[in-house]
Amino acid sequence: MTLQATAWNPLAVMTSLDAQLLAQTAERVAAHSGPTFLIGIAGGVAVGKTTLAHRLAEGLNRGGITVEVVATDGFLRPNRELEAAGLNLRKGFPETYDRDAFHRFLAELGAGRAAASPVYSHVTYDIVPGEVRRVPARGVVIVEGVNVLQTPQARAAFGLSLYVDADPADAKAWYLARLARIVAEEPESFIARIADPVRRDALVEAAWTQINLVNLRDHIAPTMAHADVVVRKRPDHALQALAWR
């Protein structure tokens, strides 16, 4: 296994199912009478949650709807706290998030008040000290992350929830491609600073099999049962099927 960058452009892969998902999402938004409509997108690591969030945002924007996209990475506990608690090798598991802060964030938006999210850096793999993002309570806010549907409080906040599903082997390939792009484009990132490619590949393999797959099996995939729609993806990232509940 070797990290290899690809030239794949996720926004270029479109099917008729994209249009169907966008149309049904827009209908849900139009039927909402409150100040902010919250959409949650859950799924495993590298499965394409961010891509889907931005694709929906672009489509809704074209319809004149203001959309903000927020990743729940900002609610991860800082690395120093994870290390002190012995959780540094479980990043992304439920206990590594500040659930109370995440719930308050959703509650503020749901009540029509602007909310603040901490900022996570994929270069340092840590929360950026003192930096926050203000999210206005207007239009649509799409919240994406592995933990989006893991608590009753979070699930109750969303007017629409989606789960992105794919074969784990495909997700692993996408994960490797994403890390390869980070290595090529972000030389100061944690993964790029591991100069020995053999050691780097070994760490990536361990992260996938011992952290990401375990988290998917035990904590992420079970939340599929709580989603309003399951979005199934093909190996080329195109949508294969939509299952509405």
CSV table of C-alpha atoms in Angstrom, one decimal:
chain,number,residue,atom,x,y,z
A,1,MET,CA,0.0,0.0,0.0
A,2,THR,CA,1.4,3.4,-1.1
A,3,LEU,CA,-0.2,6.8,-1.0
A,4,GLN,CA,-0.8,7.9,-4.6
A,5,ALA,CA,-2.4,11.2,-5.5
A,6,THR,CA,-5.1,11.3,-8.2
A,7,ALA,CA,-6.6,14.0,-10.3
A,8,TRP,CA,-10.2,13.1,-9.5
A,9,ASN,CA,-12.5,16.0,-9.2
A,10,PRO,CA,-15.4,15.0,-6.9
A,11,LEU,CA,-17.8,17.7,-8.2
A,12,ALA,CA,-17.5,16.5,-11.7
A,13,VAL,CA,-19.2,13.2,-11.0
A,14,MET,CA,-22.9,13.7,-11.4
A,15,THR,CA,-25.9,11.4,-11.9
A,16,SER,CA,-29.7,11.9,-12.1
A,17,LEU,CA,-29.8,10.9,-8.5
A,18,ASP,CA,-28.0,14.1,-7.6
A,19,ALA,CA,-30.9,16.1,-9.1
A,20,GLN,CA,-33.4,13.9,-7.3
A,21,LEU,CA,-31.7,14.4,-4.0
A,22,LEU,CA,-31.4,18.1,-4.5
A,23,ALA,CA,-35.0,18.5,-5.5
A,24,GLN,CA,-36.3,16.5,-2.5
A,25,THR,CA,-34.0,18.4,-0.2
A,26,ALA,CA,-35.2,21.7,-1.6
A,27,GLU,CA,-38.8,20.6,-0.9
A,28,ARG,CA,-38.0,19.9,2.7
A,29,VAL,CA,-36.4,23.3,3.0
A,30,ALA,CA,-39.3,25.1,1.4
A,31,ALA,CA,-41.7,23.5,3.8
A,32,HIS,CA,-39.8,24.7,6.8
A,33,SER,CA,-41.1,27.9,8.5
A,34,GLY,CA,-38.4,28.6,11.0
A,35,PRO,CA,-35.3,30.9,10.6
A,36,THR,CA,-32.8,28.1,10.1
A,37,PHE,CA,-33.2,24.6,8.5
A,38,LEU,CA,-30.5,22.2,9.8
A,39,ILE,CA,-29.4,19.3,7.6
A,40,GLY,CA,-27.1,16.6,9.1
A,41,ILE,CA,-24.8,14.4,6.9
A,42,ALA,CA,-23.3,11.4,8.6
A,43,GLY,CA,-21.0,8.6,7.4
A,44,GLY,CA,-17.6,7.0,7.7
A,45,VAL,CA,-14.2,8.6,7.2
A,46,ALA,CA,-13.5,9.7,3.6
A,47,VAL,CA,-16.9,8.5,2.3
A,48,GLY,CA,-17.7,11.9,0.8
A,49,LYS,CA,-19.7,13.7,3.4
A,50,THR,CA,-18.0,17.0,2.7
A,51,THR,CA,-18.4,16.6,-1.1
A,52,LEU,CA,-22.1,15.9,-0.8
A,53,ALA,CA,-22.6,18.8,1.6
A,54,HIS,CA,-21.0,21.2,-0.8
A,55,ARG,CA,-22.8,19.8,-3.8
A,56,LEU,CA,-26.2,20.3,-2.0
A,57,ALA,CA,-25.1,23.8,-0.9
A,58,GLU,CA,-24.2,24.8,-4.4
A,59,GLY,CA,-27.5,23.5,-5.7
A,60,LEU,CA,-29.5,25.2,-3.0
A,61,ASN,CA,-27.5,28.4,-3.6
A,62,ARG,CA,-28.6,28.4,-7.2
A,63,GLY,CA,-32.2,28.4,-6.0
A,64,GLY,CA,-31.5,31.5,-4.0
A,65,ILE,CA,-31.1,29.8,-0.6
A,66,THR,CA,-28.3,30.9,1.7
A,67,VAL,CA,-26.3,27.8,2.9
A,68,GLU,CA,-23.5,27.4,5.4
A,69,VAL,CA,-21.5,24.1,5.7
A,70,VAL,CA,-20.0,23.2,9.0
A,71,ALA,CA,-17.8,20.2,9.8
A,72,THR,CA,-18.0,18.6,13.3
A,73,ASP,CA,-14.2,18.3,13.4
A,74,GLY,CA,-14.3,21.6,15.2
A,75,PHE,CA,-16.0,19.9,18.2
A,76,LEU,CA,-13.1,17.4,18.6
A,77,ARG,CA,-11.4,17.8,21.9
A,78,PRO,CA,-7.9,19.4,21.6
A,79,ASN,CA,-5.0,16.9,21.2
A,80,ARG,CA,-3.6,17.8,24.6
A,81,GLU,CA,-6.9,16.7,26.3
A,82,LEU,CA,-7.0,13.6,24.2
A,83,GLU,CA,-3.5,12.7,25.2
A,84,ALA,CA,-4.1,13.4,28.9
A,85,ALA,CA,-7.1,11.1,28.8
A,86,GLY,CA,-5.3,8.4,26.8
A,87,LEU,CA,-7.6,8.9,23.8
A,88,ASN,CA,-5.1,10.1,21.2
A,89,LEU,CA,-5.4,6.8,19.3
A,90,ARG,CA,-9.2,7.0,19.3
A,91,LYS,CA,-9.7,10.4,17.6
A,92,GLY,CA,-13.1,10.4,15.9
A,93,PHE,CA,-14.7,8.0,18.5
A,94,PRO,CA,-17.7,9.4,20.3
A,95,GLU,CA,-15.7,10.2,23.5
A,96,THR,CA,-13.2,12.4,21.7
A,97,TYR,CA,-15.8,15.0,20.9
A,98,ASP,CA,-17.1,17.8,23.1
A,99,ARG,CA,-20.7,16.6,22.9
A,100,ASP,CA,-22.1,19.4,25.2
A,101,ALA,CA,-20.6,22.1,23.0
A,102,PHE,CA,-21.9,20.4,19.9
A,103,HIS,CA,-25.4,20.2,21.3
A,104,ARG,CA,-25.3,23.8,22.4
A,105,PHE,CA,-24.2,24.8,18.9
A,106,LEU,CA,-27.2,23.0,17.3
A,107,ALA,CA,-29.6,24.3,19.9
A,108,GLU,CA,-28.6,27.9,19.3
A,109,LEU,CA,-29.1,27.6,15.6
A,110,GLY,CA,-32.4,25.8,16.0
A,111,ALA,CA,-33.5,28.7,18.3
A,112,GLY,CA,-32.7,31.2,15.6
A,113,ARG,CA,-29.5,32.5,17.2
A,114,ALA,CA,-26.0,32.7,15.6
A,115,ALA,CA,-23.6,30.1,17.0
A,116,ALA,CA,-19.9,29.6,17.2
A,117,SER,CA,-17.8,26.6,16.2
A,118,PRO,CA,-14.2,26.0,17.1
A,119,VAL,CA,-11.9,25.6,14.1
A,120,TYR,CA,-10.0,22.3,13.3
A,121,SER,CA,-6.8,22.3,11.2
A,122,HIS,CA,-6.2,19.4,8.9
A,123,VAL,CA,-2.6,20.6,8.7
A,124,THR,CA,-1.9,20.3,12.5
A,125,TYR,CA,-4.6,17.7,13.1
A,126,ASP,CA,-5.7,19.8,16.1
A,127,ILE,CA,-8.1,22.5,17.2
A,128,VAL,CA,-6.8,26.0,16.4
A,129,PRO,CA,-6.4,27.8,19.8
A,130,GLY,CA,-8.6,30.8,20.1
A,131,GLU,CA,-10.1,30.6,16.7
A,132,VAL,CA,-13.9,30.3,16.2
A,133,ARG,CA,-16.2,30.4,13.2
A,134,ARG,CA,-19.5,32.4,13.6
A,135,VAL,CA,-22.4,30.7,11.9
A,136,PRO,CA,-25.4,32.9,11.2
A,137,ALA,CA,-28.9,31.5,12.0
A,138,ARG,CA,-30.4,31.9,8.5
A,139,GLY,CA,-31.3,29.8,5.5
A,140,VAL,CA,-29.8,26.3,5.7
A,141,VAL,CA,-26.9,25.1,7.8
A,142,ILE,CA,-25.5,21.7,6.7
A,143,VAL,CA,-23.6,19.9,9.4
A,144,GLU,CA,-21.4,17.0,8.4
A,145,GLY,CA,-19.3,14.6,10.4
A,146,VAL,CA,-19.0,11.0,11.6
A,147,ASN,CA,-20.8,11.9,14.9
A,148,VAL,CA,-23.7,13.8,13.5
A,149,LEU,CA,-26.4,11.3,14.3
A,150,GLN,CA,-24.9,9.6,17.4
A,151,THR,CA,-27.0,11.2,20.1
A,152,PRO,CA,-30.7,11.8,20.5
A,153,GLN,CA,-30.1,15.5,21.1
A,154,ALA,CA,-28.3,15.9,17.8
A,155,ARG,CA,-30.8,13.8,15.8
A,156,ALA,CA,-33.7,15.9,17.1
A,157,ALA,CA,-32.1,19.1,15.8
A,158,PHE,CA,-32.1,18.2,12.1
A,159,GLY,CA,-34.9,18.8,9.8
A,160,LEU,CA,-33.3,16.4,7.4
A,161,SER,CA,-30.6,13.8,8.0
A,162,LEU,CA,-28.6,11.8,5.5
A,163,TYR,CA,-26.2,8.9,5.9
A,164,VAL,CA,-23.5,8.4,3.2
A,165,ASP,CA,-22.8,4.7,2.6
A,166,ALA,CA,-20.1,3.0,0.6
A,167,ASP,CA,-18.1,-0.2,0.4
A,168,PRO,CA,-15.4,0.1,3.1
A,169,ALA,CA,-12.8,-0.9,0.4
A,170,ASP,CA,-13.8,2.0,-1.7
A,171,ALA,CA,-13.7,4.3,1.3
A,172,LYS,CA,-10.2,3.1,2.1
A,173,ALA,CA,-9.1,3.9,-1.5
A,174,TRP,CA,-10.6,7.4,-1.2
A,175,TYR,CA,-8.9,7.8,2.2
A,176,LEU,CA,-5.5,7.0,0.7
A,177,ALA,CA,-6.1,9.3,-2.2
A,178,ARG,CA,-7.0,12.1,0.2
A,179,LEU,CA,-3.9,11.7,2.3
A,180,ALA,CA,-1.8,11.6,-0.8
A,181,ARG,CA,-3.2,14.9,-1.9
A,182,ILE,CA,-2.5,16.3,1.6
A,183,VAL,CA,1.1,15.1,1.4
A,184,ALA,CA,1.5,16.7,-2.1
A,185,GLU,CA,-0.2,20.0,-1.3
A,186,GLU,CA,0.4,20.5,2.4
A,187,PRO,CA,4.1,19.9,3.1
A,188,GLU,CA,3.7,21.2,6.7
A,189,SER,CA,0.9,18.8,7.6
A,190,PHE,CA,1.5,16.1,10.2
A,191,ILE,CA,1.4,13.3,7.6
A,192,ALA,CA,3.7,15.0,5.1
A,193,ARG,CA,6.3,15.5,7.8
A,194,ILE,CA,6.8,11.8,8.1
A,195,ALA,CA,9.6,11.5,5.6
A,196,ASP,CA,10.0,7.7,5.5
A,197,PRO,CA,7.3,6.5,3.1
A,198,VAL,CA,7.4,3.0,4.6
A,199,ARG,CA,6.7,4.3,8.1
A,200,ARG,CA,4.1,6.7,6.7
A,201,ASP,CA,2.3,3.9,4.9
A,202,ALA,CA,2.4,1.7,8.0
A,203,LEU,CA,0.9,4.5,10.2
A,204,VAL,CA,-1.8,5.1,7.6
A,205,GLU,CA,-2.7,1.4,7.4
A,206,ALA,CA,-2.9,1.2,11.2
A,207,ALA,CA,-5.1,4.3,11.4
A,208,TRP,CA,-7.5,2.8,8.9
A,209,THR,CA,-7.7,-0.7,10.3
A,210,GLN,CA,-7.4,0.0,14.0
A,211,ILE,CA,-9.3,3.3,14.3
A,212,ASN,CA,-11.4,4.2,11.3
A,213,LEU,CA,-12.8,0.7,10.5
A,214,VAL,CA,-13.5,0.0,14.2
A,215,ASN,CA,-15.2,3.3,14.6
A,216,LEU,CA,-17.3,2.7,11.5
A,217,ARG,CA,-18.4,-0.7,12.7
A,218,ASP,CA,-19.1,0.2,16.3
A,219,HIS,CA,-20.3,3.8,16.3
A,220,ILE,CA,-20.9,5.3,12.8
A,221,ALA,CA,-22.7,2.6,10.7
A,222,PRO,CA,-25.3,2.0,13.4
A,223,THR,CA,-26.5,5.6,13.0
A,224,MET,CA,-27.6,4.8,9.5
A,225,ALA,CA,-30.8,3.6,11.1
A,226,HIS,CA,-31.6,7.1,12.2
A,227,ALA,CA,-31.2,8.9,8.8
A,228,ASP,CA,-34.1,10.2,6.7
A,229,VAL,CA,-32.2,9.1,3.6
A,230,VAL,CA,-29.3,6.7,3.0
A,231,VAL,CA,-27.1,7.8,0.1
A,232,ARG,CA,-25.2,4.8,-1.4
A,233,LYS,CA,-22.1,5.6,-3.5
A,234,ARG,CA,-20.3,3.7,-6.3
A,235,PRO,CA,-16.6,3.2,-6.5
A,236,ASP,CA,-16.3,6.3,-8.8
A,237,HIS,CA,-18.1,8.4,-6.1
A,238,ALA,CA,-21.3,8.7,-8.2
A,239,LEU,CA,-24.6,8.1,-6.3
A,240,GLN,CA,-25.8,4.6,-6.8
A,241,ALA,CA,-29.1,4.6,-4.8
A,242,LEU,CA,-31.2,6.7,-2.5
A,243,ALA,CA,-33.3,5.1,0.2
A,244,TRP,CA,-35.8,7.5,1.8
A,245,ARG,CA,-37.6,6.7,5.1
